[in-house]
Short mmCIF file of C-alpha atoms and ligand atoms in Angstrom, two decimals:
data_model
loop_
_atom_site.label_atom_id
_atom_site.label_comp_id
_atom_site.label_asym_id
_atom_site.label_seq_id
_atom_site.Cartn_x
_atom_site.Cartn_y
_atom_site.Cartn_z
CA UNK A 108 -10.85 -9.69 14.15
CA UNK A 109 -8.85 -9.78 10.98
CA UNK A 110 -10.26 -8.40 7.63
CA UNK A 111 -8.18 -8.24 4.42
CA UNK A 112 -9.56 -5.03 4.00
CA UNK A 113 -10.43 -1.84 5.62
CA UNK A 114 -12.27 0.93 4.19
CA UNK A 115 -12.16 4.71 5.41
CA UNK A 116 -14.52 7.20 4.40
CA UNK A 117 -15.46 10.35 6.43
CA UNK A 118 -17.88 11.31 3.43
CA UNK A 119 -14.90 14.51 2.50
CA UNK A 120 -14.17 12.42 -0.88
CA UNK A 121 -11.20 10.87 0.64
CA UNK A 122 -11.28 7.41 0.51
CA UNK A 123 -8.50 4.62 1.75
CA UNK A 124 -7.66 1.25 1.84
CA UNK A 125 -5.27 -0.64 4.44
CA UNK A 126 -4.28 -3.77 4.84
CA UNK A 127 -3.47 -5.55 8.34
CA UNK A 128 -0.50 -7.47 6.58
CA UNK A 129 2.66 -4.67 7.20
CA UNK A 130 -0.02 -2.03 8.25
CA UNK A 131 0.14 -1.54 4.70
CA UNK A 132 -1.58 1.69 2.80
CA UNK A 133 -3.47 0.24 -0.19
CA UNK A 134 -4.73 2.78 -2.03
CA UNK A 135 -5.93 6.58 -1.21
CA UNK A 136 -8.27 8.01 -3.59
CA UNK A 137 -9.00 11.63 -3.57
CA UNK A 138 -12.91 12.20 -5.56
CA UNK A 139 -11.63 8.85 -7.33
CA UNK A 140 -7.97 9.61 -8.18
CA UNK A 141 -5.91 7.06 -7.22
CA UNK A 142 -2.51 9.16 -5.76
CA UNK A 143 -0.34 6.15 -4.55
CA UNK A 144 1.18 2.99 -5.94
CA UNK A 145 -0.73 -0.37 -5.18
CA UNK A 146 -0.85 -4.25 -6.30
CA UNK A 147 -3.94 -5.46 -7.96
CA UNK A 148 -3.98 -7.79 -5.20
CA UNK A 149 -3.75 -7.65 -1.62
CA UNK A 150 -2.15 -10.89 -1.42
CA UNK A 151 1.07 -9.65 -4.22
CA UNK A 152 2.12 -7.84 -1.07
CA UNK A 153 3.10 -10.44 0.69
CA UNK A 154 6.16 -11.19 -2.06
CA UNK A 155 6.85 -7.33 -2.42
CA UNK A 156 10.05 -6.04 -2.35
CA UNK A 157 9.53 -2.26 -2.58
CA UNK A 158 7.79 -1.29 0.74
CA UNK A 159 4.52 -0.32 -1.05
CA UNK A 160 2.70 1.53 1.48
CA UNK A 161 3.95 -0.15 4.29
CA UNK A 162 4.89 0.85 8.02
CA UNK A 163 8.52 0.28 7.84
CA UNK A 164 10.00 -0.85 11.31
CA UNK A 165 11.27 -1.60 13.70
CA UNK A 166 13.88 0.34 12.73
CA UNK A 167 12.75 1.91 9.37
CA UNK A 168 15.84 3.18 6.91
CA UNK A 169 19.30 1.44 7.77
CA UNK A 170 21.55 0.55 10.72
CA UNK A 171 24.87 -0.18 8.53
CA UNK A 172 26.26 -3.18 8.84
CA UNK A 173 23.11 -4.50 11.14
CA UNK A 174 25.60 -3.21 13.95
CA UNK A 175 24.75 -1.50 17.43
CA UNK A 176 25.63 -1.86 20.82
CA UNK A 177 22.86 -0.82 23.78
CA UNK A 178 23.81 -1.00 27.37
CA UNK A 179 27.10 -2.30 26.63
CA UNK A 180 25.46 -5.24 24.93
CA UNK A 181 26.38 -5.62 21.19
CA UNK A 182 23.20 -6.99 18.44
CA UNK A 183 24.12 -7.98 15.29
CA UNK A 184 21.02 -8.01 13.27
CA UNK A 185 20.04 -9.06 9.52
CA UNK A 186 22.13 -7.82 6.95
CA UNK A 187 19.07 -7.45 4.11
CA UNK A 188 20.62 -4.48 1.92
CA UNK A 189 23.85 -5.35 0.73
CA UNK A 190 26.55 -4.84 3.49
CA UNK A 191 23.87 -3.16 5.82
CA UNK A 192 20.10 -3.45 7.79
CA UNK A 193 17.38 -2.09 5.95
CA UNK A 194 13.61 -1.52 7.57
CA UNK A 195 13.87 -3.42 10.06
CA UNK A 196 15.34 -6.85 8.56
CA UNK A 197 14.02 -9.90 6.85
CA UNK A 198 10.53 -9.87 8.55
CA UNK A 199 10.38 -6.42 9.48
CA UNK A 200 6.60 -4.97 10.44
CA UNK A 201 5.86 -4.39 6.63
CA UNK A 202 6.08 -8.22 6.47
CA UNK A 203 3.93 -9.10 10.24
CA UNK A 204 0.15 -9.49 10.10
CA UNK A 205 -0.99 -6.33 12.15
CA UNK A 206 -4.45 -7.58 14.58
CA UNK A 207 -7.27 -5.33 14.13
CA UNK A 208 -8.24 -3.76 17.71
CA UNK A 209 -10.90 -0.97 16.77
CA UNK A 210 -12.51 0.33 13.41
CA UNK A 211 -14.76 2.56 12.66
CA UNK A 212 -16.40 4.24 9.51
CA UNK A 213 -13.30 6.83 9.67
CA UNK A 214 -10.53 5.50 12.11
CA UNK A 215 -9.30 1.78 12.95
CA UNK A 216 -6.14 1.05 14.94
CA UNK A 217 -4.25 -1.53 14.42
CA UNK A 218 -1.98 -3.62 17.07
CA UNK A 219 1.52 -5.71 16.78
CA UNK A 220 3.22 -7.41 19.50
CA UNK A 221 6.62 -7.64 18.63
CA UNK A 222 8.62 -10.37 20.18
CA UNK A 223 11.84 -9.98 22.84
CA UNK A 224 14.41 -10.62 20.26
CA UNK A 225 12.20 -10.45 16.79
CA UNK A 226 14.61 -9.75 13.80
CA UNK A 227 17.77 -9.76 16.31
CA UNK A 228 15.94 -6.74 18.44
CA UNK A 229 15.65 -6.47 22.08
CA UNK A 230 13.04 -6.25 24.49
CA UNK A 231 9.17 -7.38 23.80
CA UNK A 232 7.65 -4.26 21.86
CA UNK A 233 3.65 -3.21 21.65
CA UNK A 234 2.92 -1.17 19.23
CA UNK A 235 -0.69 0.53 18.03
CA UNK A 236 -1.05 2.40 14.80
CA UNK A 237 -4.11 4.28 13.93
CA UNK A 238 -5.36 6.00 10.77
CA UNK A 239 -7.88 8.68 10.88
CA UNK A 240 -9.42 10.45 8.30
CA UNK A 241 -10.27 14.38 8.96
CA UNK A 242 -11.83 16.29 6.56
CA UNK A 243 -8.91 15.51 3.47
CA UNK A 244 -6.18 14.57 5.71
CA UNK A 245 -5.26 10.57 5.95
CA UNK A 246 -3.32 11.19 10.13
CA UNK A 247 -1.17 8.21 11.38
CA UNK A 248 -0.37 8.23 15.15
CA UNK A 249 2.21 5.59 16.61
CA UNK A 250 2.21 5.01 19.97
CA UNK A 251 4.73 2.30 21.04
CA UNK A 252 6.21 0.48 24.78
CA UNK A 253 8.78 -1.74 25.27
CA UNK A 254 9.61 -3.81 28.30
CA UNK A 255 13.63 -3.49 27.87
CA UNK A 256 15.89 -0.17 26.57
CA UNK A 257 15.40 -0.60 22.75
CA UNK A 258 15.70 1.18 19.22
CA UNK A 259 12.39 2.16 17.36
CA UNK A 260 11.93 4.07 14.42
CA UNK A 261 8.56 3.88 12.58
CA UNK A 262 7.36 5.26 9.16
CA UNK A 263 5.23 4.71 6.61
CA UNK A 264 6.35 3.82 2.95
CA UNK A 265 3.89 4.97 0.32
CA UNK A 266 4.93 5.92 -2.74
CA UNK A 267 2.65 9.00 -4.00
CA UNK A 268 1.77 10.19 -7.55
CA UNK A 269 -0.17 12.56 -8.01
CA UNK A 270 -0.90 12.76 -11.94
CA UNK A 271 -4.03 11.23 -13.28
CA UNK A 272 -2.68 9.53 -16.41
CA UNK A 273 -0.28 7.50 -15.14
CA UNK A 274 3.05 9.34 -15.88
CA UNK A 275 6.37 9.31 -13.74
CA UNK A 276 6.67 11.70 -10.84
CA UNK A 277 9.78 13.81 -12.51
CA UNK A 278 6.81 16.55 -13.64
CA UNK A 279 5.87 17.24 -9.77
CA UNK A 280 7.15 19.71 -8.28
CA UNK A 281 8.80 19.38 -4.08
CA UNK A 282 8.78 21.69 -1.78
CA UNK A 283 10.86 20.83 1.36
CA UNK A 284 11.21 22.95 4.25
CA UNK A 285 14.49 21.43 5.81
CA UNK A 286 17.62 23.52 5.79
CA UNK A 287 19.48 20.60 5.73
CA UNK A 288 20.43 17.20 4.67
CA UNK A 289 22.59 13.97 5.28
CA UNK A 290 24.91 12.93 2.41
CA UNK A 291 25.55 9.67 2.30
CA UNK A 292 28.10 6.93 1.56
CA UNK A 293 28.26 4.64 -1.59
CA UNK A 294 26.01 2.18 0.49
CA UNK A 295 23.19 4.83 1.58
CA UNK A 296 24.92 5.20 5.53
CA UNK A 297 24.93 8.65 6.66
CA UNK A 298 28.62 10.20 6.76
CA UNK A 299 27.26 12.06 9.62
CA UNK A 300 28.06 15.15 8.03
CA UNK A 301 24.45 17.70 7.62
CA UNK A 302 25.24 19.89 4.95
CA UNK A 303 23.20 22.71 4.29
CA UNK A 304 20.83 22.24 1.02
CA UNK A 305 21.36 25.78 -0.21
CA UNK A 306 22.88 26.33 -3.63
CA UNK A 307 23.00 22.38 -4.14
CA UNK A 308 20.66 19.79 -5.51
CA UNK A 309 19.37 19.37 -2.46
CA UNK A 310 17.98 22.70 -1.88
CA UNK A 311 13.72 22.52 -2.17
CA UNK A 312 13.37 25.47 -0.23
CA UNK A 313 11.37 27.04 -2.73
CA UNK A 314 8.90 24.91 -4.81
CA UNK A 315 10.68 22.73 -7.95
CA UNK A 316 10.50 20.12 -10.78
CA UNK A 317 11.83 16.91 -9.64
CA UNK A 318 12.68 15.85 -12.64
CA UNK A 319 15.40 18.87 -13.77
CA UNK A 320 16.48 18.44 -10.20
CA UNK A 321 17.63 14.62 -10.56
CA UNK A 322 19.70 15.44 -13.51
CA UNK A 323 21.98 18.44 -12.26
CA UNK A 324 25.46 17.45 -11.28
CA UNK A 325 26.20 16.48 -8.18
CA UNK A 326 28.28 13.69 -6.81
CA UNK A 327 25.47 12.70 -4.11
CA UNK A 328 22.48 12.13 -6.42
CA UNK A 329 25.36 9.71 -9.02
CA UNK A 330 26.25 7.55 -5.81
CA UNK A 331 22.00 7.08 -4.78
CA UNK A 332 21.46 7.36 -8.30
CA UNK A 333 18.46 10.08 -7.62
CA UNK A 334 17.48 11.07 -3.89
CA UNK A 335 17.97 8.67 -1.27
CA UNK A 336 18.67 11.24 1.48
CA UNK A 337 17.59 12.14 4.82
CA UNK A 338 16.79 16.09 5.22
CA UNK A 339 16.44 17.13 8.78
CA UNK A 340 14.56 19.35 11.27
CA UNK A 341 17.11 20.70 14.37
CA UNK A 342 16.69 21.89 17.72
CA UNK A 343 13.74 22.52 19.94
CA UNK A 344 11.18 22.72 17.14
CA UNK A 345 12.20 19.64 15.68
CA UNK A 346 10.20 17.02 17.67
CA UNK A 347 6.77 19.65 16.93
CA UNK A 348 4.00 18.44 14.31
CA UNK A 349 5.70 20.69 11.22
CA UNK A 350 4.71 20.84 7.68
CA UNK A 351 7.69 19.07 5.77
CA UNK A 352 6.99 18.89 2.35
CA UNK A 353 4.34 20.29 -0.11
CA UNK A 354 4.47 18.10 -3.35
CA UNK A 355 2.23 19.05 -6.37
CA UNK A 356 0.98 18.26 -9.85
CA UNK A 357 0.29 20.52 -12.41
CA UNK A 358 -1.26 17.94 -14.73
CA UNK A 359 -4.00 16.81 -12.46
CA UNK A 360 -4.23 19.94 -10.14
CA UNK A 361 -3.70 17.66 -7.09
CA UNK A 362 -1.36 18.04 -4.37
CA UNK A 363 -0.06 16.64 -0.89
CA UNK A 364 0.96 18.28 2.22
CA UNK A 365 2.94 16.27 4.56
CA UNK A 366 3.45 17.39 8.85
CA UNK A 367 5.44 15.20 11.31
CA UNK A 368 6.52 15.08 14.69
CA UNK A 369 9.69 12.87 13.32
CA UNK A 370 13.17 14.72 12.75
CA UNK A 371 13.75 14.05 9.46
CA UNK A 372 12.13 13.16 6.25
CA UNK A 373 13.69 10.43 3.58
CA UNK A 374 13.05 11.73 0.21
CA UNK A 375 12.87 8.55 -2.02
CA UNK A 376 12.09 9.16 -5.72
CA UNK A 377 11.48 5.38 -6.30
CA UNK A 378 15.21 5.32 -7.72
CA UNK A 379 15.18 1.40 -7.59
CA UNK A 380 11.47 0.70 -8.55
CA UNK A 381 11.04 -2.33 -11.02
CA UNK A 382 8.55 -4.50 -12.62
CA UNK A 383 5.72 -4.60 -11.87
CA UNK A 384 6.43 -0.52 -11.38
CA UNK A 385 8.95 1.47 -13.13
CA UNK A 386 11.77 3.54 -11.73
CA UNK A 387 10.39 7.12 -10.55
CA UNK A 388 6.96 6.09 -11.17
CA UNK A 389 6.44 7.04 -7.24
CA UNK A 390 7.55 9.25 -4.88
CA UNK A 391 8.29 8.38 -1.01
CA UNK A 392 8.01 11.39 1.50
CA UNK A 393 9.18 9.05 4.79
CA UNK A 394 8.95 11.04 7.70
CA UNK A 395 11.27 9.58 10.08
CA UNK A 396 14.55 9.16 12.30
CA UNK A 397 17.59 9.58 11.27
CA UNK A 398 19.04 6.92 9.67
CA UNK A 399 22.17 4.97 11.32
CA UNK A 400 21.11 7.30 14.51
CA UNK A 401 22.06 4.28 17.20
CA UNK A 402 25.64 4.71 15.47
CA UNK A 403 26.07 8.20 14.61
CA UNK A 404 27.31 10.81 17.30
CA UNK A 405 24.95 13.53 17.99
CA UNK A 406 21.94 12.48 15.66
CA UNK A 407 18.85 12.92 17.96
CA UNK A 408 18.58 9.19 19.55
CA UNK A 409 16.15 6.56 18.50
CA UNK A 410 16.45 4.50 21.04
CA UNK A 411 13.21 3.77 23.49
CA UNK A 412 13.87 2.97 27.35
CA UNK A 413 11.84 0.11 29.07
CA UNK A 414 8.33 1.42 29.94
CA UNK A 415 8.48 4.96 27.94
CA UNK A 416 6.22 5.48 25.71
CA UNK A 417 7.04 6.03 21.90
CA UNK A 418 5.02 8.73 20.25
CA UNK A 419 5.14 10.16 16.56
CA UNK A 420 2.70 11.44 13.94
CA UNK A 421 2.18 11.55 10.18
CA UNK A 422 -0.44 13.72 8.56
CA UNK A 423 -0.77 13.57 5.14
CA UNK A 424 -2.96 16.65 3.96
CA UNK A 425 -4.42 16.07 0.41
CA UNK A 426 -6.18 18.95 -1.68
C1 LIG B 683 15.18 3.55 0.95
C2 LIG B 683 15.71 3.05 -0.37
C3 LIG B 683 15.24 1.65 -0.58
C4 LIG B 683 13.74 1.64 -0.54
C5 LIG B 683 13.22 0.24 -0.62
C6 LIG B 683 13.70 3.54 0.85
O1 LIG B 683 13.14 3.98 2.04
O2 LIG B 683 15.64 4.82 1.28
O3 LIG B 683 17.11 3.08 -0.36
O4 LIG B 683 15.69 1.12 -1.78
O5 LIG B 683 13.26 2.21 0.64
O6 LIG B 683 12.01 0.20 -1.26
#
């Protein structure tokens, strides 16, 4: 069974569209208001270039130069973002027609079988996504087996906007709970430094304007030019569904909570968004890995052994 497109309603006034092709979110309309980017048509995703609501994988953010070595064995994968691997390479998941397994009015899962090998990865992957609606929450539960030691890291890559007549996201305000973040290098890799947000940019600790905040000084937001960055959850608590962000518009009274069970959270304010979009017009909250974590020493691992079974969450909590 393979429709172009799947409703969810659980009669709360949330309503959402996916599409099978990249397990893509379509559109999520909250009593009508539209609060993410789409395409007019469902088939202008399959030339996009941005992500636009789609699961990102297998290895979601980037793995510089393509590079890693697993069991002594070194991969060299696609090299799709300038010198490094981006979301999981040429035909990553947001590209792979997803197979319906089970819908209903509120909930369908969907299914990809992921080939020993597909995009330079090892080991033959399963993996099931469903999306649930509960009462105004859109929840997004990976579940994911491979039959040889691997690297995984799924997200999803809307791009939210909360105002209701059309203007960029700069007048939200973010509210991040992470102590911490990873700055990067001129081409977006981790240094592996995790510098503590307070008194920077970086800090969102208490609610603020994303738009003031992208134009204060500081050398990390010039090289990403606007956030790009990783901020991360430590220790025991980390791997725990936590509320992550809170993001908000004045202008339309609307905002979005989002929990994971991930370790860190990309905050992408659509720095490199072009026609038929314009730059900051959305807003990416990616909860996630680390990025470059099968490279970096000490970032919590994303690899997945043969036979265990992946397991992350996503709730995005609308009001
Ligand atoms: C990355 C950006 C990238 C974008 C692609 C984001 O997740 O962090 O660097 O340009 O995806 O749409």
């Amino acid at each position: 069974m393979n429709k172009a497109e799947i409703h969810l309603t659980a009669g709360t006034g949330l309503e959402v569209e996916l599409l099978p092709f990249g397990a893509t979110i379509r559109s999520i309309r909250l009593f009508g208001q539209e609060l993410t980017l789409n395409y007019p048509q469902s088939t202008d995703y399959q030339t996009d270039e941005f992500y636009l609501g789609a699961t990102a994988g297998r290895v979601a953010n980037r793995i510089a130069k393509g590079r890693f070595e697993l069991n002594g064995v070194a991969y060299q994968l696609d090299c799709n973002n300038g010198p490094n691997h981006l979301h999981g390479g040429v035909t990553g998941f947001n590209r792979q027609l997803w197979q319906v397994l089970k819908q209903q009015p509120d909930s369908v899962q969907l299914y990809l079988h992921s080939a020993d090998g597909d995009q330079g990865y090892p080991g033959a992957l399963q993996v099931w996504q469903q999306f649930r609606i509960v009462d105004q929450q859109l929840e997004l539960s990976f579940l994911a087996l491979s039959n040889k030691d691997t690297v995984l890291n799924l997200t999803n890559h809307c791009y939210f906007n909360l105002n209701n007549d059309g203007t960029s996201i700069e007048n939200h305000q973010l509210q991040l709970t992470a102590t911490h973040y990873l700055p990067t290098d001129e081409h977006a890799i981790p240094t592996g430094e995790r510098r503590a947000v307070a008194g920077t940019a970086f800090d969102f600790s208490q609610a603020k304007l994303v738009g003031p905040a992208l134009k204060l000084q500081d050398p990390q937001l010039a090289l990403a030019n606007g956030f790009d960055h990783c901020f991360i959850w430590q220790g025991a608590e980390a791997a725990d569904l936590k509320r992550m962000a809170l993001l908000s518009s004045e202008q339309s009274g609307r905002q979005l909570e989002v929990f994971s069970t991930q370790p860190g959270l990309q905050l992408y304010t659509g720095n490199f968004l072009a026609a038929p979009f314009v730059s900051r017009q959305g807003i990416c909250l990616e909860a996630q890995g680390w990025p470059d974590a099968i490279n970096q020493l000490g970032f919590p691992t994303t690899q997945l052994k043969a036979g265990e079974l992946y397991q992350q969450q996503i709730v995005y909590k609308f009001s």
